[in-house]
């Protein structure tokens, strides 16, 4: 399966989705105006991956900022994991950033996927 | 700004000093007036961010201010598209400090047809407490309707949550078609 890799920019996150290395990561800033357009290939990649996933999948989400337009799409990404057996979200937040911690907890209440929280 | 216009007529160069005085007395760090696009948004954000860094602002406050700025600026971008008139696409965005708060203000033209529904949305948000806002936020992202007109006010809900303050607003009727919408958010600098 093709690797999906996108370098981060000042308003879009870095994406690294690699089935063979078993690394799945979204990090940086997510502030695009057209979030649907940006997340489309990511959601498509995960849909394809869900058909034949690895024995376990850990999606790392390490965001500094995300806008409300992205939040709906992040929820879509997380919902994709519901279709994948043995999947889990590793939600990173800057240790004093209560807002980001809370955002992770709220997403975890909206999807049926286990979350693990880590600080940096 | 009537004073500035008057001075401009009397003493053409004087308005520069007047603007400097207003900005300084209001503690304004950044003012942008003109058309808003995602490119402009990015520039304004990076300038404001550098400004906050120079001031050595605490990370958590900096992030709150940044988040509120993003939602305000993107709200303006979205609404600018709905105007045909070039002048009506123009808006103003300011960030400053007042007492112990960062103040983020914006002003843009909106169609009179949208005033009532926007006012209702803002009043509803202001009537909710922390828990109520959280529930509304979850409700709105779950319903996942990617409306291109401001995502059913998700941005405003987020601003209310991040700032922890009531949203302040005003509508000034310009003519039969449009009003000027002023919007203000305060972010307390001292942590709760």
Short mmCIF file of C-alpha atoms in Angstrom, two decimals:
data_model
loop_
_atom_site.label_atom_id
_atom_site.label_comp_id
_atom_site.label_asym_id
_atom_site.label_seq_id
_atom_site.Cartn_x
_atom_site.Cartn_y
_atom_site.Cartn_z
CA UNK A 1 0.00 0.00 0.00
CA UNK A 2 1.24 3.47 -0.93
CA UNK A 3 2.62 5.70 1.78
CA UNK A 4 0.72 8.93 2.27
CA UNK A 5 3.17 11.60 3.25
CA UNK A 6 2.54 15.35 3.31
CA UNK A 7 4.94 17.88 4.74
CA UNK A 8 3.45 20.25 7.31
CA UNK A 9 2.87 23.89 6.37
CA UNK A 10 1.92 26.93 8.43
CA UNK A 11 -1.76 25.98 8.09
CA UNK A 12 -1.81 22.25 7.37
CA UNK A 13 -0.47 19.37 9.46
CA UNK A 14 2.26 16.89 8.61
CA UNK A 15 0.76 13.59 7.53
CA UNK A 16 2.60 10.29 7.63
CA UNK A 17 0.60 7.13 6.95
CA UNK A 18 2.77 4.08 6.31
CA UNK A 19 1.26 0.62 6.51
CA UNK A 20 4.52 -1.31 6.08
CA UNK A 21 6.29 0.56 8.90
CA UNK A 22 3.04 0.60 10.93
CA UNK A 23 3.32 4.35 11.52
CA UNK A 24 0.25 6.55 11.37
CA UNK A 25 0.69 10.17 12.36
CA UNK A 26 -0.95 13.58 12.05
CA UNK A 27 0.99 16.42 13.64
CA UNK A 28 1.44 20.17 13.63
CA UNK A 29 -1.18 22.79 12.81
CA UNK A 30 -4.46 22.23 11.10
CA UNK A 31 -6.01 25.56 10.09
CA UNK A 32 -6.96 25.21 6.43
CA UNK A 33 -9.94 27.18 5.24
CA UNK A 34 -11.08 24.25 3.14
CA UNK A 35 -10.53 21.43 5.59
CA UNK A 36 -12.73 19.00 3.63
CA UNK A 37 -10.44 19.26 0.62
CA UNK A 38 -7.30 18.76 2.71
CA UNK A 39 -8.59 15.73 4.61
CA UNK A 40 -10.16 13.98 1.62
CA UNK A 41 -7.05 11.94 0.63
CA UNK A 42 -6.41 11.06 4.28
CA UNK A 43 -9.90 9.70 4.80
CA UNK A 44 -9.67 7.87 1.47
CA UNK A 45 -6.33 6.32 2.50
CA UNK A 46 -7.80 5.13 5.79
CA UNK A 47 -10.84 3.67 4.01
CA UNK A 48 -8.53 1.63 1.79
CA UNK A 49 -6.37 0.62 4.73
CA UNK A 50 -9.44 -0.48 6.71
CA UNK A 51 -10.09 -3.21 4.12
CA UNK A 52 -6.85 -4.99 5.03
CA UNK A 53 -5.34 -3.44 8.17
CA UNK A 54 -2.29 -4.45 10.21
CA UNK A 55 -2.92 -6.59 13.34
CA UNK A 56 -2.86 -3.39 15.41
CA UNK A 57 -3.04 0.28 14.49
CA UNK A 58 -2.02 3.26 16.59
CA UNK A 59 -2.89 6.65 15.17
CA UNK A 60 -0.75 9.40 16.66
CA UNK A 61 -2.40 12.80 16.79
CA UNK A 62 -0.07 15.53 17.94
CA UNK A 63 -1.62 18.86 17.10
CA UNK A 64 -0.57 22.27 18.27
CA UNK A 65 -3.65 24.04 16.89
CA UNK A 66 -6.69 23.05 14.92
CA UNK A 67 -9.58 25.21 13.69
CA UNK A 68 -13.25 24.33 13.94
CA UNK A 69 -13.36 23.53 10.22
CA UNK A 70 -10.74 20.83 10.88
CA UNK A 71 -12.48 19.48 13.97
CA UNK A 72 -15.30 17.97 11.91
CA UNK A 73 -12.80 16.30 9.63
CA UNK A 74 -10.66 15.04 12.50
CA UNK A 75 -13.83 13.42 13.81
CA UNK A 76 -14.26 11.75 10.41
CA UNK A 77 -10.68 10.47 10.55
CA UNK A 78 -11.25 9.08 14.04
CA UNK A 79 -14.53 7.50 12.96
CA UNK A 80 -12.62 5.58 10.29
CA UNK A 81 -10.69 3.85 13.07
CA UNK A 82 -13.95 2.38 14.34
CA UNK A 83 -13.90 0.13 11.28
CA UNK A 84 -10.37 -1.06 12.06
CA UNK A 85 -9.88 -3.89 14.56
CA UNK A 86 -7.35 -3.28 17.37
CA UNK A 87 -7.03 0.39 16.63
CA UNK A 88 -6.20 3.09 19.12
CA UNK A 89 -5.58 6.84 19.21
CA UNK A 90 -2.51 8.28 20.92
CA UNK A 91 -3.52 11.86 21.67
CA UNK A 92 -0.57 14.11 22.44
CA UNK A 93 -0.94 17.51 24.07
CA UNK A 94 1.46 20.09 25.41
CA UNK A 95 1.40 19.44 29.15
CA UNK A 96 -0.15 22.76 30.16
CA UNK A 97 -2.55 22.91 27.26
CA UNK A 98 -5.83 22.03 28.97
CA UNK A 99 -7.84 22.98 25.88
CA UNK A 100 -6.05 20.40 23.74
CA UNK A 101 -6.38 17.74 26.42
CA UNK A 102 -10.10 18.47 26.68
CA UNK A 103 -10.45 18.37 22.89
CA UNK A 104 -9.02 14.83 22.94
CA UNK A 105 -11.40 13.76 25.68
CA UNK A 106 -14.36 15.13 23.73
CA UNK A 107 -13.38 13.30 20.58
CA UNK A 108 -13.02 10.11 22.63
CA UNK A 109 -16.62 10.55 23.79
CA UNK A 110 -17.79 10.83 20.20
CA UNK A 111 -16.13 7.75 18.74
CA UNK A 112 -15.89 4.13 19.80
CA UNK A 113 -12.10 3.88 19.77
CA UNK A 114 -9.74 3.72 22.79
CA UNK A 115 -7.64 6.83 23.49
CA UNK A 116 -4.32 7.04 25.25
CA UNK A 117 -3.08 10.48 26.35
CA UNK A 118 0.52 11.55 26.32
CA UNK A 119 2.12 14.91 27.05
CA UNK A 120 5.11 16.55 25.42
CA UNK B 1 -12.51 58.06 13.11
CA UNK B 2 -14.35 61.32 12.30
CA UNK B 3 -11.50 63.15 13.94
CA UNK B 4 -9.02 61.54 11.60
CA UNK B 5 -11.11 62.48 8.56
CA UNK B 6 -11.35 66.07 9.78
CA UNK B 7 -7.63 66.32 10.38
CA UNK B 8 -6.91 64.81 7.03
CA UNK B 9 -8.75 67.71 5.43
CA UNK B 10 -7.13 70.39 7.58
CA UNK B 11 -3.60 69.08 7.88
CA UNK B 12 -2.98 66.30 5.37
CA UNK B 13 -0.05 64.75 7.21
CA UNK B 14 -1.46 65.03 10.70
CA UNK B 15 -3.62 61.89 10.45
CA UNK B 16 -0.57 59.65 10.67
CA UNK B 17 0.25 60.92 14.12
CA UNK B 18 -3.42 60.68 15.12
CA UNK B 19 -3.59 57.06 14.10
CA UNK B 20 -0.38 56.37 15.99
CA UNK B 21 -1.86 58.03 19.09
CA UNK B 22 -5.11 56.08 18.87
CA UNK B 23 -3.25 52.78 18.45
CA UNK B 24 -0.90 53.55 21.28
CA UNK B 25 -3.60 54.71 23.72
CA UNK B 26 -5.79 51.70 22.92
CA UNK B 27 -2.79 49.40 23.28
CA UNK B 28 -3.35 47.98 19.82
CA UNK B 29 -0.70 45.52 18.72
CA UNK B 30 -2.04 44.99 15.26
CA UNK B 31 -4.71 46.48 13.02
CA UNK B 32 -5.59 45.26 9.57
CA UNK B 33 -8.21 46.82 7.33
CA UNK B 34 -9.01 45.58 3.86
CA UNK B 35 -9.97 42.44 2.05
CA UNK B 36 -9.56 39.14 3.85
CA UNK B 37 -8.35 35.92 2.27
CA UNK B 38 -6.71 32.79 3.67
CA UNK B 39 -3.33 34.21 2.57
CA UNK B 40 -3.95 37.44 4.50
CA UNK B 41 -5.18 35.40 7.46
CA UNK B 42 -1.89 33.49 7.51
CA UNK B 43 0.15 36.70 7.42
CA UNK B 44 -1.88 38.35 10.16
CA UNK B 45 -1.58 35.23 12.31
CA UNK B 46 2.16 34.99 11.91
CA UNK B 47 2.63 38.68 12.73
CA UNK B 48 0.45 38.44 15.81
CA UNK B 49 2.16 35.24 16.88
CA UNK B 50 5.59 36.81 16.64
CA UNK B 51 4.30 39.77 18.60
CA UNK B 52 3.05 37.50 21.41
CA UNK B 53 6.36 35.63 21.41
CA UNK B 54 8.32 38.87 21.69
CA UNK B 55 6.18 39.81 24.67
CA UNK B 56 7.11 36.46 26.23
CA UNK B 57 3.46 35.56 26.65
CA UNK B 58 2.67 32.31 28.41
CA UNK B 59 2.15 29.35 26.11
CA UNK B 60 -1.42 28.60 27.20
CA UNK B 61 -2.55 32.23 26.77
CA UNK B 62 -0.76 32.45 23.45
CA UNK B 63 -2.59 29.38 22.20
CA UNK B 64 -5.97 30.69 23.29
CA UNK B 65 -5.35 34.03 21.58
CA UNK B 66 -4.16 32.25 18.45
CA UNK B 67 -7.21 29.99 18.35
CA UNK B 68 -9.64 32.88 18.75
CA UNK B 69 -7.82 34.85 16.04
CA UNK B 70 -8.07 31.92 13.61
CA UNK B 71 -11.82 31.56 14.10
CA UNK B 72 -12.44 35.32 13.83
CA UNK B 73 -10.35 35.69 10.68
CA UNK B 74 -11.86 32.66 8.99
CA UNK B 75 -15.37 33.85 9.87
CA UNK B 76 -14.61 37.12 8.09
CA UNK B 77 -13.18 35.30 5.05
CA UNK B 78 -16.27 33.15 4.72
CA UNK B 79 -18.69 36.05 4.98
CA UNK B 80 -16.75 38.30 2.63
CA UNK B 81 -17.66 35.95 -0.22
CA UNK B 82 -21.33 36.73 0.15
CA UNK B 83 -20.90 40.39 -0.90
CA UNK B 84 -20.76 41.52 -4.50
CA UNK B 85 -19.75 45.06 -3.71
CA UNK B 86 -15.95 45.39 -3.34
CA UNK B 87 -16.26 47.88 -0.51
CA UNK B 88 -18.48 45.49 1.46
CA UNK B 89 -15.85 42.76 1.28
CA UNK B 90 -13.59 44.94 3.38
CA UNK B 91 -13.33 44.30 7.08
CA UNK B 92 -11.23 45.28 10.05
CA UNK B 93 -9.38 43.08 12.51
CA UNK B 94 -7.55 44.25 15.63
CA UNK B 95 -5.71 42.76 18.52
CA UNK B 96 -4.81 44.69 21.60
CA UNK B 97 -4.52 44.67 25.36
CA UNK B 98 -6.96 46.19 27.85
CA UNK B 99 -6.39 45.89 31.60
CA UNK B 100 -5.60 42.23 32.07
CA UNK B 101 -7.09 40.94 28.85
CA UNK B 102 -6.14 40.36 25.28
CA UNK B 103 -8.85 41.92 23.14
CA UNK B 104 -9.61 40.57 19.72
CA UNK B 105 -12.04 42.65 17.71
CA UNK B 106 -13.36 42.41 14.21
CA UNK B 107 -15.83 44.31 12.10
CA UNK B 108 -17.41 43.38 8.81
CA UNK B 109 -20.48 44.06 6.71
CA UNK B 110 -23.32 41.61 6.74
CA UNK B 111 -26.58 41.46 4.91
CA UNK B 112 -29.57 42.71 6.94
CA UNK B 113 -31.32 39.41 6.22
CA UNK B 114 -28.72 37.63 8.34
CA UNK B 115 -28.69 39.98 11.33
CA UNK B 116 -31.54 38.33 13.26
CA UNK B 117 -30.24 34.77 12.92
CA UNK B 118 -26.69 35.77 13.84
CA UNK B 119 -27.95 37.70 16.86
CA UNK B 120 -29.98 34.67 17.98
CA UNK B 121 -26.95 32.40 17.59
CA UNK B 122 -24.73 34.70 19.65
CA UNK B 123 -27.36 35.25 22.36
CA UNK B 124 -27.89 31.51 22.59
CA UNK B 125 -24.15 30.94 23.01
CA UNK B 126 -24.00 33.66 25.67
CA UNK B 127 -26.87 32.05 27.60
CA UNK B 128 -24.92 28.81 28.06
CA UNK B 129 -22.50 27.87 30.81
CA UNK B 130 -19.29 25.86 30.36
CA UNK B 131 -21.09 22.51 30.27
CA UNK B 132 -23.79 23.82 27.94
CA UNK B 133 -21.17 25.11 25.51
CA UNK B 134 -19.37 21.80 25.55
CA UNK B 135 -22.59 19.96 24.72
CA UNK B 136 -23.47 22.37 21.93
CA UNK B 137 -19.98 22.01 20.46
CA UNK B 138 -20.23 18.22 20.46
CA UNK B 139 -23.71 18.37 18.99
CA UNK B 140 -22.53 20.60 16.14
CA UNK B 141 -19.47 18.58 15.13
CA UNK B 142 -21.39 15.32 15.38
CA UNK B 143 -24.07 16.52 12.98
CA UNK B 144 -21.18 17.13 10.67
CA UNK B 145 -22.96 19.33 8.20
CA UNK B 146 -20.17 21.15 6.48
CA UNK B 147 -22.16 24.26 5.77
CA UNK B 148 -19.93 26.76 4.04
CA UNK B 149 -21.52 29.64 5.89
CA UNK B 150 -19.70 29.36 9.16
CA UNK B 151 -20.53 25.82 10.14
CA UNK B 152 -23.66 26.67 12.11
CA UNK B 153 -21.73 28.93 14.43
CA UNK B 154 -19.20 26.31 15.52
CA UNK B 155 -16.51 28.98 15.35
CA UNK B 156 -18.41 31.24 17.75
CA UNK B 157 -18.97 28.36 20.17
CA UNK B 158 -15.25 27.62 20.09
CA UNK B 159 -14.39 31.29 20.69
CA UNK B 160 -16.72 31.37 23.72
CA UNK B 161 -15.14 28.21 25.11
CA UNK B 162 -11.50 29.16 24.54
CA UNK B 163 -11.91 32.68 25.89
CA UNK B 164 -14.15 31.76 28.82
CA UNK B 165 -15.84 35.15 28.35
CA UNK B 166 -19.17 36.30 26.97
CA UNK B 167 -19.15 37.34 23.33
CA UNK B 168 -19.70 41.07 22.81
CA UNK B 169 -21.26 42.31 19.62
CA UNK B 170 -23.08 45.17 17.94
CA UNK B 171 -24.90 45.71 14.67
CA UNK B 172 -24.95 49.11 13.03
CA UNK B 173 -27.46 49.49 10.24
CA UNK B 174 -25.84 51.16 7.23
CA UNK B 175 -28.74 51.09 4.75
CA UNK B 176 -31.67 48.90 3.68
CA UNK B 177 -29.33 46.11 2.65
CA UNK B 178 -26.36 45.95 4.96
CA UNK B 179 -25.25 46.38 8.54
CA UNK B 180 -21.83 46.58 10.12
CA UNK B 181 -21.19 43.73 12.56
CA UNK B 182 -18.73 44.47 15.36
CA UNK B 183 -17.45 41.57 17.44
CA UNK B 184 -15.23 41.52 20.49
CA UNK B 185 -13.62 38.73 22.52
CA UNK B 186 -11.65 39.15 25.74
CA UNK B 187 -9.08 36.63 26.87
CA UNK B 188 -8.02 37.02 30.49
CA UNK B 189 -4.26 37.02 30.87
CA UNK B 190 -4.17 35.76 34.43
CA UNK B 191 -4.88 32.07 34.63
CA UNK B 192 -8.01 31.02 36.52
#
